[in-house]
Short mmCIF file of C-alpha atoms and ligand atoms in Angstrom, two decimals:
data_model
loop_
_atom_site.label_atom_id
_atom_site.label_comp_id
_atom_site.label_asym_id
_atom_site.label_seq_id
_atom_site.Cartn_x
_atom_site.Cartn_y
_atom_site.Cartn_z
CA MET A 1 -36.99 -23.88 -18.36
CA SER A 2 -39.76 -22.99 -20.74
CA SER A 3 -42.59 -23.99 -18.39
CA LEU A 4 -40.90 -22.04 -15.63
CA PHE A 5 -40.73 -19.13 -17.98
CA LEU A 6 -44.38 -19.42 -18.92
CA LYS A 7 -45.36 -19.40 -15.26
CA ASN A 8 -43.39 -16.25 -14.73
CA LEU A 9 -44.39 -14.64 -17.94
CA THR A 10 -47.95 -15.07 -16.78
CA ALA A 11 -47.10 -13.67 -13.42
CA ALA A 12 -45.12 -10.78 -14.74
CA ALA A 13 -46.86 -9.73 -17.87
CA VAL A 14 -50.46 -10.80 -17.59
CA ARG A 15 -51.24 -9.99 -14.01
CA PRO A 16 -50.36 -6.32 -14.21
CA SER A 17 -52.90 -5.73 -16.94
CA ILE A 18 -55.56 -7.54 -14.92
CA ALA A 19 -54.47 -5.46 -11.97
CA LYS A 20 -55.04 -2.29 -13.90
CA LYS A 21 -58.54 -3.32 -14.94
CA GLN A 22 -59.84 -4.88 -11.75
CA ALA A 23 -58.00 -3.75 -8.75
CA LEU A 24 -56.93 -0.15 -8.99
CA ASN A 25 -58.51 0.52 -5.64
CA ARG A 26 -56.33 -2.14 -4.04
CA VAL A 27 -53.00 -0.86 -5.34
CA ILE A 28 -50.66 0.14 -2.54
CA LEU A 29 -48.36 3.00 -3.35
CA PRO A 30 -44.83 3.03 -1.90
CA SER A 31 -45.07 4.53 1.54
CA LEU A 32 -43.77 8.07 1.77
CA ALA A 33 -43.23 7.72 5.48
CA SER A 34 -40.83 4.81 5.05
CA ARG A 35 -39.02 6.69 2.29
CA PHE A 36 -38.25 9.57 4.64
CA LEU A 37 -37.23 7.23 7.42
CA THR A 38 -34.73 5.32 5.33
CA THR A 39 -33.24 8.48 3.86
CA ALA A 40 -32.75 9.87 7.34
CA ALA A 41 -31.04 6.65 8.39
CA THR A 42 -28.35 6.80 5.69
CA GLN A 43 -27.68 10.43 6.35
CA ALA A 44 -26.98 9.89 10.03
CA ALA A 45 -23.23 10.27 9.49
CA CYS A 46 -23.58 13.40 7.38
CA HIS A 47 -24.60 16.95 8.15
CA ASP A 48 -27.79 17.89 6.35
CA ASP A 49 -25.94 20.41 4.22
CA GLU A 50 -23.40 17.88 2.97
CA PRO A 51 -23.88 17.16 -0.74
CA SER A 52 -26.00 14.27 -1.96
CA PHE A 53 -24.21 11.25 -3.37
CA LEU A 54 -24.72 12.51 -6.94
CA GLN A 55 -23.43 15.96 -5.97
CA SER A 56 -20.40 14.30 -4.34
CA VAL A 57 -19.50 12.38 -7.49
CA GLU A 58 -19.91 15.58 -9.53
CA LYS A 59 -17.76 17.49 -7.06
CA TYR A 60 -14.95 14.93 -7.28
CA TYR A 61 -15.32 14.95 -11.05
CA ASP A 62 -15.19 18.77 -11.29
CA ALA A 63 -12.11 19.03 -9.09
CA ALA A 64 -10.27 16.43 -11.16
CA ALA A 65 -11.57 17.84 -14.45
CA GLN A 66 -9.97 21.21 -13.73
CA ILE A 67 -6.51 19.71 -13.63
CA SER A 68 -7.03 17.03 -16.25
CA GLU A 69 -6.03 19.25 -19.21
CA VAL A 70 -9.02 17.91 -21.15
CA LYS A 71 -11.01 20.32 -23.38
CA PRO A 72 -14.01 21.99 -21.65
CA HIS A 73 -16.62 20.78 -24.17
CA THR A 74 -15.43 17.19 -23.75
CA LEU A 75 -15.62 17.58 -19.98
CA ALA A 76 -19.15 18.97 -20.13
CA HIS A 77 -20.34 16.09 -22.30
CA LEU A 78 -18.70 13.48 -20.15
CA ARG A 79 -20.18 14.83 -16.92
CA ALA A 80 -23.82 14.47 -17.98
CA VAL A 81 -25.83 11.24 -17.70
CA ASP A 82 -26.80 10.05 -21.22
CA SER A 83 -30.16 8.33 -20.66
CA VAL A 84 -32.39 7.25 -17.83
CA LEU A 85 -35.31 4.88 -17.66
CA ARG A 86 -37.92 4.96 -14.90
CA VAL A 87 -40.52 2.23 -14.75
CA THR A 88 -43.38 1.38 -12.43
CA PHE A 89 -45.32 -1.86 -12.47
CA PRO A 90 -47.67 -3.62 -10.09
CA ILE A 91 -47.13 -7.04 -8.60
CA GLU A 92 -49.75 -9.15 -6.93
CA LYS A 93 -49.12 -10.25 -3.35
CA GLU A 94 -50.31 -13.56 -1.89
CA ASN A 95 -53.15 -11.78 -0.07
CA GLY A 96 -54.55 -10.53 -3.35
CA GLU A 97 -53.36 -6.95 -2.94
CA TYR A 98 -51.23 -5.21 -5.54
CA GLU A 99 -48.16 -3.13 -4.91
CA VAL A 100 -46.66 -0.67 -7.37
CA ILE A 101 -42.93 -1.23 -7.72
CA GLU A 102 -40.55 1.49 -8.90
CA GLY A 103 -37.41 0.69 -10.92
CA TYR A 104 -34.65 2.63 -12.69
CA ARG A 105 -31.77 2.21 -15.10
CA ALA A 106 -29.34 5.03 -15.85
CA GLN A 107 -26.76 4.90 -18.63
CA HIS A 108 -24.13 7.50 -17.95
CA SER A 109 -21.75 7.28 -20.89
CA ARG A 110 -21.94 5.26 -24.07
CA HIS A 111 -18.48 6.15 -25.32
CA ARG A 112 -17.88 2.40 -25.25
CA LEU A 113 -20.53 -0.27 -25.58
CA PRO A 114 -22.00 -2.11 -23.86
CA VAL A 115 -22.57 0.02 -20.78
CA LYS A 116 -22.09 -1.88 -17.58
CA GLY A 117 -23.14 -1.76 -13.96
CA GLY A 118 -25.08 -3.52 -11.25
CA ILE A 119 -28.73 -3.60 -10.28
CA ARG A 120 -29.51 -2.98 -6.64
CA PHE A 121 -32.57 -3.83 -4.60
CA SER A 122 -32.82 -1.30 -1.82
CA GLU A 123 -35.35 1.06 -0.30
CA GLU A 124 -32.84 3.90 -0.76
CA VAL A 125 -32.92 3.61 -4.56
CA ASP A 126 -33.99 6.73 -6.42
CA LEU A 127 -33.14 8.36 -9.72
CA GLN A 128 -30.35 10.51 -8.24
CA GLU A 129 -28.65 7.59 -6.58
CA VAL A 130 -28.79 5.48 -9.73
CA GLU A 131 -27.39 8.37 -11.80
CA ALA A 132 -24.54 8.88 -9.34
CA LEU A 133 -23.72 5.20 -9.34
CA ALA A 134 -23.88 5.05 -13.16
CA SER A 135 -21.39 7.93 -13.42
CA LEU A 136 -19.09 6.19 -10.99
CA MET A 137 -19.28 3.03 -13.13
CA THR A 138 -18.06 4.96 -16.20
CA TYR A 139 -15.02 6.22 -14.29
CA LYS A 140 -14.47 2.86 -12.61
CA CYS A 141 -14.38 0.97 -15.90
CA ALA A 142 -11.90 3.49 -17.31
CA VAL A 143 -9.63 3.26 -14.24
CA VAL A 144 -9.22 -0.51 -14.71
CA ASP A 145 -9.28 -0.42 -18.52
CA VAL A 146 -12.52 -2.33 -18.83
CA PRO A 147 -13.78 -1.25 -22.27
CA PHE A 148 -17.35 -0.40 -21.23
CA GLY A 149 -19.41 2.69 -20.49
CA GLY A 150 -21.10 3.06 -17.12
CA ALA A 151 -24.66 2.26 -16.05
CA LYS A 152 -26.62 1.36 -12.94
CA GLY A 153 -30.07 0.11 -12.15
CA GLY A 154 -32.17 -0.23 -9.09
CA ILE A 155 -35.52 -1.39 -7.79
CA LYS A 156 -36.88 0.45 -4.79
CA ILE A 157 -37.65 -2.47 -2.49
CA ASP A 158 -36.23 -4.04 0.63
CA PRO A 159 -35.66 -7.58 -0.68
CA LYS A 160 -36.00 -8.99 2.84
CA LYS A 161 -39.68 -8.07 2.81
CA TYR A 162 -40.50 -10.23 -0.23
CA THR A 163 -40.76 -13.98 -0.81
CA PRO A 164 -38.44 -15.57 -3.40
CA ASP A 165 -41.45 -15.99 -5.69
CA GLN A 166 -42.30 -12.29 -5.46
CA LEU A 167 -38.66 -11.33 -6.01
CA GLU A 168 -38.57 -13.52 -9.10
CA ARG A 169 -41.68 -11.87 -10.53
CA ILE A 170 -40.32 -8.40 -9.75
CA THR A 171 -36.96 -9.19 -11.36
CA ARG A 172 -38.50 -10.73 -14.46
CA ARG A 173 -40.97 -7.90 -14.89
CA TYR A 174 -38.21 -5.30 -14.53
CA THR A 175 -36.15 -7.22 -17.13
CA MET A 176 -39.11 -7.22 -19.50
CA GLU A 177 -39.21 -3.44 -19.22
CA LEU A 178 -35.48 -3.28 -19.96
CA CYS A 179 -35.98 -5.56 -23.00
CA GLN A 180 -38.87 -3.53 -24.34
CA LYS A 181 -36.99 -0.26 -23.99
CA LYS A 182 -33.74 -1.73 -25.37
CA PHE A 183 -31.95 -1.06 -22.11
CA ILE A 184 -30.38 -4.53 -21.98
CA GLY A 185 -28.34 -6.74 -24.33
CA PRO A 186 -24.80 -8.12 -24.68
CA GLY A 187 -23.83 -5.18 -26.89
CA ILE A 188 -26.10 -2.57 -25.29
CA ASP A 189 -26.25 -2.68 -21.51
CA VAL A 190 -25.11 -5.52 -19.27
CA PRO A 191 -26.31 -5.54 -15.64
CA ALA A 192 -24.62 -7.34 -12.75
CA PRO A 193 -25.17 -7.90 -9.03
CA ASP A 194 -25.07 -5.01 -6.60
CA VAL A 195 -26.48 -4.31 -3.11
CA GLY A 196 -29.32 -6.78 -2.43
CA THR A 197 -28.90 -8.88 -5.59
CA GLY A 198 -26.74 -11.89 -6.51
CA PRO A 199 -26.39 -14.84 -8.92
CA ARG A 200 -30.02 -15.90 -8.41
CA GLU A 201 -31.39 -12.59 -9.69
CA MET A 202 -28.88 -12.59 -12.57
CA ALA A 203 -30.15 -16.05 -13.61
CA TRP A 204 -33.72 -14.72 -13.72
CA ILE A 205 -32.58 -11.75 -15.79
CA MET A 206 -30.74 -13.98 -18.25
CA ASP A 207 -33.65 -16.37 -18.59
CA THR A 208 -36.14 -13.57 -19.20
CA TYR A 209 -33.84 -11.87 -21.71
CA SER A 210 -33.26 -15.17 -23.55
CA GLN A 211 -36.97 -15.82 -23.85
CA PHE A 212 -37.46 -12.40 -25.44
CA ASN A 213 -34.51 -12.88 -27.77
CA VAL A 214 -34.85 -16.44 -28.99
CA GLY A 215 -31.91 -17.51 -31.11
CA GLU A 216 -29.57 -14.80 -29.94
CA VAL A 217 -26.38 -16.78 -29.71
CA ASN A 218 -24.75 -14.33 -27.30
CA ALA A 219 -27.72 -14.05 -24.96
CA ALA A 220 -25.69 -15.24 -21.95
CA GLY A 221 -23.62 -12.06 -22.28
CA CYS A 222 -26.66 -9.89 -21.43
CA VAL A 223 -25.85 -10.02 -17.71
CA THR A 224 -22.85 -10.98 -15.54
CA GLY A 225 -22.51 -12.43 -12.07
CA LYS A 226 -24.53 -15.47 -13.17
CA PRO A 227 -24.30 -18.87 -11.51
CA LEU A 228 -21.54 -21.01 -13.00
CA SER A 229 -24.03 -23.44 -14.51
CA LEU A 230 -25.58 -20.61 -16.55
CA GLY A 231 -22.42 -19.15 -18.01
CA GLY A 232 -20.93 -17.47 -14.95
CA VAL A 233 -17.18 -17.36 -14.51
CA ARG A 234 -15.18 -18.79 -11.62
CA GLY A 235 -14.04 -16.04 -9.25
CA ARG A 236 -16.84 -13.51 -9.98
CA ASN A 237 -18.52 -13.99 -6.62
CA GLU A 238 -15.46 -13.05 -4.57
CA ALA A 239 -14.02 -10.61 -7.15
CA THR A 240 -14.88 -7.27 -5.52
CA GLY A 241 -13.64 -8.36 -2.07
CA LEU A 242 -10.51 -9.89 -3.54
CA GLY A 243 -9.85 -6.74 -5.56
CA VAL A 244 -10.17 -4.68 -2.37
CA TYR A 245 -7.53 -6.86 -0.77
CA TYR A 246 -5.17 -6.67 -3.79
CA GLY A 247 -5.58 -2.88 -3.91
CA ILE A 248 -4.83 -2.29 -0.23
CA ARG A 249 -1.90 -4.72 -0.34
CA GLU A 250 -0.48 -2.67 -3.20
CA PHE A 251 -0.97 0.72 -1.50
CA ILE A 252 0.59 -0.33 1.81
CA SER A 253 3.70 -1.37 -0.12
CA TYR A 254 4.29 2.25 -1.22
CA PRO A 255 6.83 4.04 1.01
CA GLU A 256 4.93 7.37 0.80
CA VAL A 257 1.79 5.66 2.13
CA GLN A 258 3.72 3.98 4.93
CA GLN A 259 5.33 7.31 5.86
CA LYS A 260 2.13 9.32 5.80
CA THR A 261 0.01 6.83 7.75
CA GLY A 262 2.47 4.75 9.77
CA VAL A 263 0.85 1.57 8.42
CA SER A 264 3.20 -1.38 7.92
CA GLY A 265 3.84 -2.83 4.47
CA ASP A 266 3.70 -6.24 6.15
CA MET A 267 0.06 -7.32 6.12
CA SER A 268 0.49 -9.53 9.17
CA LYS A 269 1.22 -6.47 11.30
CA ASN A 270 -2.08 -4.78 10.46
CA THR A 271 -5.50 -4.80 12.05
CA VAL A 272 -8.58 -4.47 9.86
CA VAL A 273 -12.20 -3.42 10.46
CA VAL A 274 -14.85 -4.07 7.81
CA GLN A 275 -18.24 -2.38 7.75
CA GLY A 276 -20.76 -4.59 5.92
CA PHE A 277 -20.74 -8.39 5.91
CA GLY A 278 -22.40 -8.85 2.53
CA ASN A 279 -20.63 -10.12 -0.56
CA VAL A 280 -17.95 -7.39 -0.67
CA GLY A 281 -17.30 -7.12 3.08
CA TYR A 282 -17.25 -10.85 3.75
CA PHE A 283 -14.80 -11.68 0.97
CA ALA A 284 -12.59 -8.67 1.73
CA ALA A 285 -12.39 -9.75 5.40
CA LYS A 286 -11.69 -13.34 4.35
CA PHE A 287 -8.80 -12.42 2.03
CA PHE A 288 -7.25 -10.00 4.54
CA GLU A 289 -7.40 -12.74 7.17
CA GLU A 290 -6.03 -15.43 4.84
CA ASN A 291 -3.08 -13.18 4.10
CA GLY A 292 -2.13 -12.55 7.69
CA ALA A 293 -4.04 -9.43 8.80
CA LYS A 294 -6.01 -9.51 12.03
CA ILE A 295 -9.73 -8.79 11.58
CA VAL A 296 -10.76 -6.94 14.73
CA GLY A 297 -14.20 -5.70 13.81
CA ILE A 298 -17.15 -6.31 11.50
CA GLY A 299 -20.17 -4.04 11.23
CA GLU A 300 -23.68 -4.89 10.10
CA ARG A 301 -27.07 -3.16 10.16
CA ASP A 302 -28.40 -4.14 13.58
CA CYS A 303 -25.11 -4.20 15.52
CA SER A 304 -21.35 -4.57 15.11
CA ILE A 305 -18.77 -6.84 16.68
CA TYR A 306 -15.30 -5.85 17.88
CA ASP A 307 -12.55 -8.00 19.32
CA PRO A 308 -8.98 -6.63 19.57
CA ASN A 309 -7.72 -10.22 19.76
CA GLY A 310 -9.08 -10.97 16.30
CA LEU A 311 -12.22 -12.60 14.91
CA ASN A 312 -12.45 -15.81 12.90
CA VAL A 313 -14.12 -14.61 9.69
CA GLU A 314 -15.39 -17.98 8.48
CA GLU A 315 -16.88 -18.96 11.84
CA LEU A 316 -18.42 -15.54 12.34
CA HIS A 317 -19.90 -15.64 8.85
CA LYS A 318 -21.49 -19.05 9.50
CA TYR A 319 -22.91 -17.72 12.76
CA TYR A 320 -24.20 -14.56 11.11
CA ARG A 321 -25.89 -16.48 8.31
CA ALA A 322 -27.58 -18.82 10.75
CA ASN A 323 -28.69 -16.15 13.24
CA GLY A 324 -28.88 -12.92 11.27
CA THR A 325 -26.93 -11.08 13.98
CA PHE A 326 -23.57 -11.11 15.79
CA LYS A 327 -25.29 -11.12 19.16
CA GLY A 328 -24.51 -14.26 21.17
CA TYR A 329 -21.50 -15.21 18.98
CA SER A 330 -18.83 -14.94 21.65
CA SER A 331 -18.51 -13.94 25.26
CA THR A 332 -15.20 -12.14 24.75
CA ALA A 333 -16.01 -9.96 21.72
CA GLN A 334 -17.73 -6.64 22.28
CA ILE A 335 -21.13 -6.01 20.65
CA LEU A 336 -21.68 -2.41 19.58
CA GLU A 337 -25.41 -1.76 19.60
CA ASN A 338 -24.95 1.47 17.68
CA SER A 339 -23.77 -0.24 14.54
CA SER A 340 -21.94 2.72 12.96
CA GLN A 341 -19.62 2.90 16.00
CA ILE A 342 -17.56 0.25 14.24
CA LEU A 343 -16.25 3.03 11.97
CA GLU A 344 -14.70 4.70 15.00
CA THR A 345 -12.90 1.71 16.49
CA GLU A 346 -9.14 1.30 16.78
CA CYS A 347 -7.57 -0.31 13.67
CA ASP A 348 -5.01 0.27 10.92
CA ILE A 349 -7.22 -0.33 7.91
CA LEU A 350 -10.94 0.43 7.73
CA ILE A 351 -12.99 -0.97 4.85
CA PRO A 352 -16.45 0.61 4.61
CA ALA A 353 -18.15 -1.99 2.41
CA ALA A 354 -21.81 -1.21 3.05
CA LEU A 355 -23.55 1.83 1.59
CA GLU A 356 -22.76 5.39 0.57
CA ARG A 357 -22.33 8.39 2.96
CA GLN A 358 -21.22 6.43 6.01
CA ILE A 359 -18.33 8.71 6.98
CA GLY A 360 -19.35 12.35 7.01
CA LEU A 361 -18.83 15.50 9.03
CA ARG A 362 -20.65 14.06 12.04
CA ASN A 363 -18.26 11.17 12.64
CA VAL A 364 -15.10 11.79 10.60
CA ASN A 365 -13.12 13.18 13.51
CA ASN A 366 -13.70 9.96 15.44
CA VAL A 367 -12.25 7.72 12.73
CA LYS A 368 -9.04 6.18 14.06
CA ALA A 369 -8.05 4.00 11.11
CA LYS A 370 -4.99 5.14 9.16
CA ILE A 371 -6.11 3.84 5.78
CA ILE A 372 -9.72 3.97 4.63
CA GLY A 373 -10.37 1.63 1.69
CA GLU A 374 -13.69 2.27 0.00
CA GLY A 375 -15.17 -1.18 -0.63
CA ALA A 376 -18.62 0.39 -1.09
CA ASN A 377 -19.45 3.10 -3.60
CA GLY A 378 -19.31 6.59 -2.07
CA PRO A 379 -18.97 5.74 1.65
CA VAL A 380 -17.03 8.95 2.44
CA THR A 381 -18.45 12.44 1.82
CA PRO A 382 -16.19 15.03 0.14
CA ALA A 383 -15.81 17.10 3.33
CA ALA A 384 -14.93 13.99 5.34
CA HIS A 385 -12.49 12.91 2.65
CA ASP A 386 -10.59 16.20 2.94
CA ILE A 387 -10.45 15.98 6.72
CA LEU A 388 -9.15 12.41 6.59
CA GLU A 389 -6.44 13.28 4.08
CA LYS A 390 -5.37 16.38 6.02
CA SER A 391 -5.09 14.44 9.24
CA GLY A 392 -2.44 12.08 7.91
CA LYS A 393 -4.71 9.32 6.68
CA VAL A 394 -5.02 7.86 3.20
CA VAL A 395 -8.30 7.20 1.42
CA VAL A 396 -8.15 4.56 -1.32
CA PRO A 397 -11.13 5.54 -3.51
CA ASP A 398 -14.09 3.44 -4.61
CA LEU A 399 -13.66 3.87 -8.36
CA LEU A 400 -10.30 2.12 -8.05
CA LEU A 401 -10.59 -0.13 -5.02
CA ASN A 402 -13.91 -1.82 -5.68
CA ALA A 403 -13.38 -2.20 -9.45
CA GLY A 404 -12.55 -5.90 -9.06
CA GLY A 405 -16.21 -6.79 -9.53
CA VAL A 406 -16.59 -5.16 -12.91
CA THR A 407 -13.16 -6.41 -13.96
CA VAL A 408 -14.21 -10.02 -13.51
CA SER A 409 -17.61 -9.21 -15.02
CA TYR A 410 -15.66 -8.22 -18.11
CA PHE A 411 -13.93 -11.63 -18.06
CA GLU A 412 -17.33 -13.31 -17.74
CA TRP A 413 -18.69 -11.36 -20.69
CA LEU A 414 -15.64 -12.33 -22.77
CA LYS A 415 -16.22 -15.97 -21.81
CA ASN A 416 -19.88 -15.72 -22.86
CA LEU A 417 -19.03 -14.15 -26.19
CA SER A 418 -16.29 -16.67 -26.94
CA HIS A 419 -18.47 -19.60 -25.80
CA VAL A 420 -15.53 -21.38 -24.21
CA ARG A 421 -14.23 -21.71 -20.68
CA PHE A 422 -10.90 -19.97 -20.04
CA GLY A 423 -8.07 -22.50 -20.11
CA ARG A 424 -10.05 -25.16 -21.95
CA MET A 425 -8.01 -25.05 -25.14
CA ASN A 426 -4.49 -24.81 -23.72
CA LYS A 427 -4.36 -26.35 -20.23
CA LYS A 428 -3.36 -29.86 -21.28
CA TRP A 429 -0.97 -28.58 -23.94
CA ASP A 430 0.81 -26.38 -21.40
CA GLU A 431 1.02 -29.25 -18.91
CA ARG A 432 2.61 -31.57 -21.49
CA ALA A 433 5.16 -28.94 -22.51
CA ARG A 434 6.05 -28.24 -18.89
CA ALA A 435 6.36 -31.94 -18.08
CA LYS A 436 9.05 -32.12 -20.77
CA VAL A 437 10.91 -29.22 -19.10
CA VAL A 438 10.64 -30.97 -15.73
CA ALA A 439 12.13 -34.14 -17.23
CA LEU A 440 15.11 -32.13 -18.48
CA VAL A 441 15.57 -30.36 -15.13
CA GLU A 442 15.45 -33.69 -13.32
CA LYS A 443 18.04 -35.13 -15.69
CA ASN A 444 20.42 -32.20 -15.14
CA ALA A 445 19.80 -31.98 -11.39
CA GLY A 446 20.37 -35.73 -11.07
CA ARG A 447 17.31 -36.12 -8.84
CA PRO A 448 13.58 -36.40 -9.37
CA LEU A 449 11.50 -33.41 -8.25
CA THR A 450 9.22 -33.90 -5.26
CA GLU A 451 5.53 -34.30 -6.02
CA ALA A 452 4.86 -30.75 -4.75
CA GLU A 453 7.64 -29.24 -6.89
CA ARG A 454 6.40 -31.10 -9.94
CA LYS A 455 2.80 -30.01 -9.38
CA ALA A 456 3.78 -26.36 -8.93
CA ILE A 457 5.64 -26.32 -12.25
CA VAL A 458 3.47 -28.56 -14.39
CA HIS A 459 -0.01 -27.34 -13.35
CA GLY A 460 -1.63 -25.68 -16.37
CA ALA A 461 -3.83 -22.67 -15.77
CA GLU A 462 -7.51 -23.33 -15.19
CA GLU A 463 -10.28 -20.77 -15.38
CA ALA A 464 -10.00 -19.75 -11.73
CA ASP A 465 -6.19 -19.33 -11.99
CA LEU A 466 -6.57 -17.09 -15.03
CA VAL A 467 -9.36 -15.01 -13.52
CA TYR A 468 -7.44 -14.49 -10.29
CA SER A 469 -4.22 -13.54 -12.04
CA GLY A 470 -6.07 -11.29 -14.49
CA LEU A 471 -7.74 -9.54 -11.57
CA GLU A 472 -4.52 -9.20 -9.60
CA ASP A 473 -2.66 -7.77 -12.56
CA THR A 474 -5.50 -5.34 -13.35
CA MET A 475 -5.66 -4.05 -9.78
CA ILE A 476 -1.89 -3.63 -9.47
CA GLN A 477 -1.69 -1.82 -12.80
CA ALA A 478 -4.56 0.54 -11.90
CA CYS A 479 -3.06 1.28 -8.47
CA GLN A 480 0.31 2.08 -10.04
CA GLU A 481 -1.24 4.38 -12.64
CA THR A 482 -3.14 6.15 -9.87
CA ARG A 483 0.00 6.51 -7.79
CA GLN A 484 1.93 7.95 -10.76
CA THR A 485 -0.74 10.59 -11.47
CA ALA A 486 -0.96 11.47 -7.77
CA GLU A 487 2.78 12.03 -7.75
CA LEU A 488 2.79 13.97 -11.03
CA LYS A 489 -0.14 16.28 -10.24
CA LYS A 490 0.49 16.44 -6.49
CA VAL A 491 -3.03 15.30 -5.66
CA ASP A 492 -4.60 12.59 -3.51
CA PHE A 493 -5.42 9.15 -4.88
CA ARG A 494 -9.09 9.93 -5.46
CA SER A 495 -8.34 12.94 -7.66
CA ALA A 496 -5.63 10.95 -9.42
CA ALA A 497 -8.02 8.08 -10.23
CA TYR A 498 -10.63 10.54 -11.56
CA ILE A 499 -8.01 12.34 -13.67
CA ASN A 500 -6.86 9.06 -15.20
CA ALA A 501 -10.46 8.05 -15.94
CA ILE A 502 -11.33 11.43 -17.47
CA GLN A 503 -8.25 11.42 -19.69
CA LYS A 504 -8.84 7.88 -20.94
CA ILE A 505 -12.51 8.55 -21.77
CA ALA A 506 -11.73 11.92 -23.35
CA ALA A 507 -9.25 10.18 -25.65
CA VAL A 508 -12.09 7.93 -26.90
CA TYR A 509 -14.52 10.85 -27.35
CA GLU A 510 -12.04 13.05 -29.12
CA GLY A 511 -10.45 10.25 -31.13
CA SER A 512 -13.76 8.99 -32.48
CA GLY A 513 -15.26 12.41 -33.26
CA MET A 514 -18.41 11.36 -31.38
CA LEU A 515 -18.79 14.62 -29.50
CA PHE A 516 -20.95 16.51 -31.97
CA MET A 517 -23.15 15.56 -34.88
CA HIS A 518 -22.75 18.13 -37.62
N1 LIG B 601 -22.11 -3.67 -8.91
C1 LIG B 601 -20.70 -3.75 -9.05
C2 LIG B 601 -20.07 -2.38 -9.00
O1 LIG B 601 -20.62 -1.44 -8.49
C3 LIG B 601 -20.29 -4.57 -10.25
C4 LIG B 601 -20.71 -4.04 -11.57
C5 LIG B 601 -20.50 -5.02 -12.72
O2 LIG B 601 -19.91 -6.07 -12.51
O3 LIG B 601 -20.94 -4.70 -13.82
O4 LIG B 601 -18.96 -2.20 -9.40
#
C-alpha cells in the first residue's frame, strides 16, 4: 500500500507544482462551451424560469418552515449553508498536457458531527448544486434519525472521459485538499459515493486520508461506501435502492395512498418504470422485481427501453454493462430514442433515479404514473410537484425515499468506530440458545423439526441480516412519522418530511444553545 501511495503522492502532490512552474501555457481550462451544453441538457424538462435546484430546496424548506412552529431565528440559521470549499488543481494527462480540475465540498449544518454526504463526479457539478445537495443531506439525515449534519462534494468532470489512473490521481489530490483544509475526518466530515463514484473511489479517499493521518485508529471511519475488504459494511452497495423499495412498499400499504392514486397495496399487481440504471436505479428495479412487481421500463442516458410484458432486470443489466446501451437487447421491447420519454410511459410507480430536475413544467402533464418515488435527489421541480399532487398522484420525496444510502453509511461508520463486524460477538451465542429452544419444542411436539424449520429458527444474525433489518426498520419508521405529520398538518408527504426534519434539528440547536455566541 505504501509504494502505491508514494506513486500517487508523487502524481498528486508533486506534479501540480511542476505544472505551475513549467507548463502554464499548456494548462487547459474547463471548456465553457461544454458547461453550457450540459446545463441545457439537464434543464430540458424544465421551463427556463423554473427555480434552480438550490432554489427548489429552499422553496420546499420555506414552505415547511412556515408551518413547523419553529422560532424564526432558528429557521434562518438552519437554512443557510455553514461552509464551502472550492479547490482547483491541475492534473497531467498522458499526452503531457495539464488540465485544471475544479472541486467543491459544502457543509450545510454542523448541528451534529460529523457532517455526511456523497461526492459526485459529474460535469454538472457547481457550487450551487453542491450547496443544494448538502442542505438536502442535513434534512435527509434528520428524517431517518441518522445523527449527522449534511454535506456534499463534487468534482466537475465526466468520469467516462478519464482513465482509471487519472481518476485515481484526481480523487487523491482532491482528498489531499480536504485533508489540508480539515474538511474530512471520522468526526468532522465523512464522504460517501454519489453520482459517478463508488467503492473504488472511496478506497482511494480512505488510503489518502490514512497516509496523512498516520496512527489515527479510526481512520477507516473517514469515508463510507468502501469495499468490504477495507472496512465497508455488507449491504451498503444496494442500500439506497433497497430503501427505495422498502419506502414505496410502505406507502402503497396506506389506505389513503391507495384511495388517492388507485395503486394496489399488493406489489405483484403493480408495474414499475425506473429512470437511471446506475447503483440506485438498478438495485431499486431488482428489489421491486424480486418482490413481485413487473418492471416495464428502464431509462438511461442514450435511450430507454419499454416492454409492457415486463423486463428481466438481471439479464438487462448484464446486457447493459456489456454493451453500454439497451439497443439490440430484445426484438419485442420498444427502444425510446428520446431517453426522457420513459418518464411519460404507462406504469403505476415511476422511480426517477438519475439526476435532478427531470420532471418539470415541460413534461409533467405527460406523466402517467400514479406514484412518483424520488430515488434521485431533486428529480421533480416544485411546480411539477404541485401539479402531480393536484392531479391525484403521490410524490414520495427524496429526503425520505433515498435515505437508505446514508442510513447504511451510518451503520458502516459505527462498524469502523467499534472495530468489529456486526454479529461477530453474539451470533454463535444466539444460535446455541435457540438450538436449546428447538430441542424443547421438538420434545413437546413429539417430532423433530425439518431442516428448513430448524435453520429458520436457529440461524443467528450475521452482518447482512442486521444491516438489512436495521435499514428496513429505519425506513418504515421514517415513512410512518412522515405520514403522521402529513395527516396532522394536512400537507403532502414532502412538506411533512421537511417539517419533521426541521423540528428535529431545531430541537438540537435550541437544546444545545448553539445558536448564538454571546
Ligand atoms: N450520496 C448518498 C446520498 O445522497 C449517500 C450519502 C452517504 O451515504 O453519506 O444520500
